[in-house]
Short mmCIF file of C-alpha atoms in Angstrom, two decimals:
data_model
loop_
_atom_site.label_atom_id
_atom_site.label_comp_id
_atom_site.label_asym_id
_atom_site.label_seq_id
_atom_site.Cartn_x
_atom_site.Cartn_y
_atom_site.Cartn_z
CA MET A 1 230.33 -101.83 137.82
CA GLN A 2 229.18 -99.79 134.90
CA LYS A 3 228.29 -101.21 131.52
CA SER A 4 229.49 -98.24 129.50
CA GLY A 5 232.74 -96.33 129.68
CA ILE A 6 230.91 -93.10 130.52
CA ARG A 7 230.25 -92.29 134.16
CA ALA A 8 226.94 -90.67 135.05
CA ASP A 9 228.61 -87.44 136.17
CA ASP A 10 230.43 -87.20 132.81
CA THR A 11 227.21 -87.01 130.79
CA ARG A 12 226.88 -83.33 131.60
CA TYR A 13 229.89 -82.74 129.35
CA LEU A 14 228.15 -84.62 126.54
CA ALA A 15 225.11 -82.35 126.87
CA LEU A 16 227.35 -79.27 126.84
CA ALA A 17 229.31 -80.41 123.79
CA GLY A 18 226.19 -81.50 121.92
CA ARG A 19 224.38 -78.24 122.60
CA GLN A 20 227.35 -76.12 121.60
CA LEU A 21 228.12 -78.09 118.45
CA PHE A 22 224.45 -77.92 117.46
CA SER A 23 224.51 -74.12 117.85
CA VAL A 24 227.46 -73.57 115.48
CA ILE A 25 225.55 -74.04 112.22
CA PHE A 26 223.04 -71.36 113.17
CA ILE A 27 225.66 -68.85 114.29
CA ILE A 28 227.74 -69.30 111.14
CA ALA A 29 224.78 -69.45 108.73
CA SER A 30 223.16 -66.35 110.22
CA ALA A 31 225.90 -64.16 108.69
CA GLY A 32 224.77 -65.16 105.20
CA HIS A 33 221.34 -63.71 105.85
CA PHE A 34 222.76 -60.21 105.61
CA THR A 35 224.02 -60.59 102.03
CA ALA A 36 222.39 -59.53 98.78
CA GLY A 37 222.86 -63.05 97.40
CA THR A 38 220.73 -64.67 100.09
CA VAL A 39 218.02 -62.03 99.66
CA ALA A 40 218.07 -62.61 95.88
CA SER A 41 217.79 -66.38 96.38
CA ALA A 42 214.81 -65.89 98.70
CA MET A 43 213.17 -63.63 96.11
CA GLN A 44 213.65 -66.37 93.49
CA HIS A 45 211.89 -68.79 95.83
CA GLY A 46 208.96 -66.40 96.13
CA VAL A 47 209.59 -65.21 99.69
CA PRO A 48 207.50 -62.06 100.21
CA MET A 49 209.33 -59.01 101.58
CA ALA A 50 212.61 -60.93 101.28
CA SER A 51 214.76 -57.84 101.80
CA MET A 52 213.22 -57.51 105.27
CA LEU A 53 212.45 -61.12 106.21
CA VAL A 54 215.84 -62.60 105.31
CA PRO A 55 217.83 -60.35 107.70
CA VAL A 56 215.16 -60.85 110.39
CA SER A 57 215.49 -64.61 109.97
CA GLY A 58 219.26 -64.18 110.31
CA LEU A 59 218.77 -62.37 113.62
CA ILE A 60 216.44 -65.13 114.83
CA ALA A 61 218.98 -67.82 113.88
CA LEU A 62 221.79 -65.86 115.56
CA ALA A 63 219.79 -65.30 118.75
CA GLY A 64 218.78 -68.96 118.92
CA GLY A 65 222.31 -70.14 118.18
CA LEU A 66 223.90 -67.90 120.82
CA SER A 67 221.24 -68.93 123.32
CA LEU A 68 222.21 -72.56 122.86
CA LEU A 69 225.94 -71.86 122.75
CA PHE A 70 225.85 -70.32 126.22
CA GLY A 71 222.89 -72.26 127.56
CA TYR A 72 221.05 -69.06 128.37
CA ARG A 73 217.26 -69.42 128.06
CA ALA A 74 218.03 -72.44 125.93
CA LYS A 75 214.44 -73.67 125.69
CA LEU A 76 213.38 -70.31 124.25
CA GLY A 77 216.43 -70.31 121.97
CA ALA A 78 215.50 -73.76 120.69
CA TRP A 79 211.95 -72.58 119.93
CA LEU A 80 213.43 -69.60 118.05
CA LEU A 81 215.37 -72.05 115.91
CA VAL A 82 212.20 -74.05 115.21
CA LEU A 83 210.48 -70.78 114.28
CA PHE A 84 213.39 -70.06 111.92
CA LEU A 85 213.71 -73.55 110.44
CA VAL A 86 210.11 -74.41 109.58
CA PRO A 87 209.44 -71.58 107.10
CA VAL A 88 212.99 -71.69 105.71
CA THR A 89 212.72 -75.43 105.12
CA LEU A 90 209.35 -75.19 103.38
CA THR A 91 210.19 -72.19 101.19
CA MET A 92 213.90 -72.50 100.41
CA HIS A 93 214.22 -76.29 100.16
CA ASN A 94 211.01 -77.22 98.34
CA PHE A 95 212.53 -80.17 96.48
CA TRP A 96 209.11 -81.19 95.14
CA ALA A 97 209.13 -78.13 92.84
CA GLU A 98 212.52 -78.93 91.26
CA THR A 99 212.63 -80.26 87.71
CA ASN A 100 216.41 -80.58 87.48
CA PRO A 101 217.35 -84.01 88.94
CA MET A 102 220.56 -82.67 90.49
CA MET A 103 218.78 -79.72 92.15
CA PHE A 104 216.02 -82.08 93.27
CA GLN A 105 218.59 -84.22 95.10
CA ILE A 106 220.37 -81.20 96.61
CA GLN A 107 217.13 -79.65 97.86
CA LEU A 108 215.87 -83.01 99.17
CA THR A 109 219.12 -83.41 101.13
CA MET A 110 218.83 -79.87 102.53
CA PHE A 111 215.15 -80.46 103.39
CA VAL A 112 215.94 -83.66 105.30
CA ARG A 113 218.91 -81.97 107.02
CA ASN A 114 216.59 -79.22 108.22
CA LEU A 115 214.09 -81.80 109.49
CA MET A 116 216.94 -83.26 111.53
CA LEU A 117 217.81 -79.80 112.87
CA ILE A 118 214.16 -79.20 113.79
CA GLY A 119 214.22 -82.51 115.69
CA GLY A 120 217.36 -81.49 117.56
CA ALA A 121 215.89 -78.11 118.44
CA LEU A 122 212.70 -79.77 119.70
CA LEU A 123 214.76 -82.08 121.92
CA ILE A 124 216.58 -79.10 123.44
CA ALA A 125 213.25 -77.28 123.85
CA TYR A 126 212.08 -80.29 125.87
CA VAL A 127 215.14 -81.19 127.96
CA GLY A 128 216.73 -77.76 128.31
CA ALA A 129 220.36 -76.73 128.33
CA GLY A 130 221.74 -79.24 130.80
CA GLU A 131 223.77 -78.89 133.97
CA LEU A 132 226.68 -76.95 132.44
CA SER A 133 224.79 -73.87 131.28
CA LEU A 134 223.90 -70.37 132.33
CA ASP A 135 220.32 -71.59 132.82
CA ALA A 136 221.45 -74.15 135.41
CA TYR A 137 223.81 -71.67 137.05
CA MET A 138 221.03 -69.11 137.49
CA GLU A 139 218.68 -71.73 138.95
CA ARG A 140 221.10 -72.61 141.75
CA PRO A 141 220.03 -71.37 145.16
CA VAL A 142 221.84 -68.37 146.54
CA VAL A 143 223.76 -69.19 149.67
CA GLU A 144 223.90 -66.34 152.13
CA LEU A 145 226.91 -66.16 154.37
CA GLU A 146 226.61 -64.79 157.85
CA CYS A 147 229.15 -62.20 158.85
CA ALA A 148 230.76 -62.61 162.23
CA ALA A 149 230.38 -59.41 164.17
#
């Protein structure tokens, strides 16, 4: 008799859903990195070479997000997201530099949210994509069938 309502073989669906839901924010947000407004915001935050680095960061977020969505090279994709999140968090959400109390609170919230996302990405970098992923599919042994002659 099981103590929870979830059977052990059902947990693979939880890993799939969690990984895919986690990926959505990066896929959607990556589109904003190709707009003049995001580049201008990065320039205001003192990001050097913002017109080049902002679109590159968008590509990194998109690649990491798609990697997790499909579970293809998910550990690498998760590390790409960490690579994206750490500098973005420190430069774009530096709440400690805000003098406006409302902006301080907004940036603090965004900073903490990004810390949470970094934690999620690190978990995926450690545990991988799970059983329902392209990574798991490609690791399965190839079964060769003998042809009757």
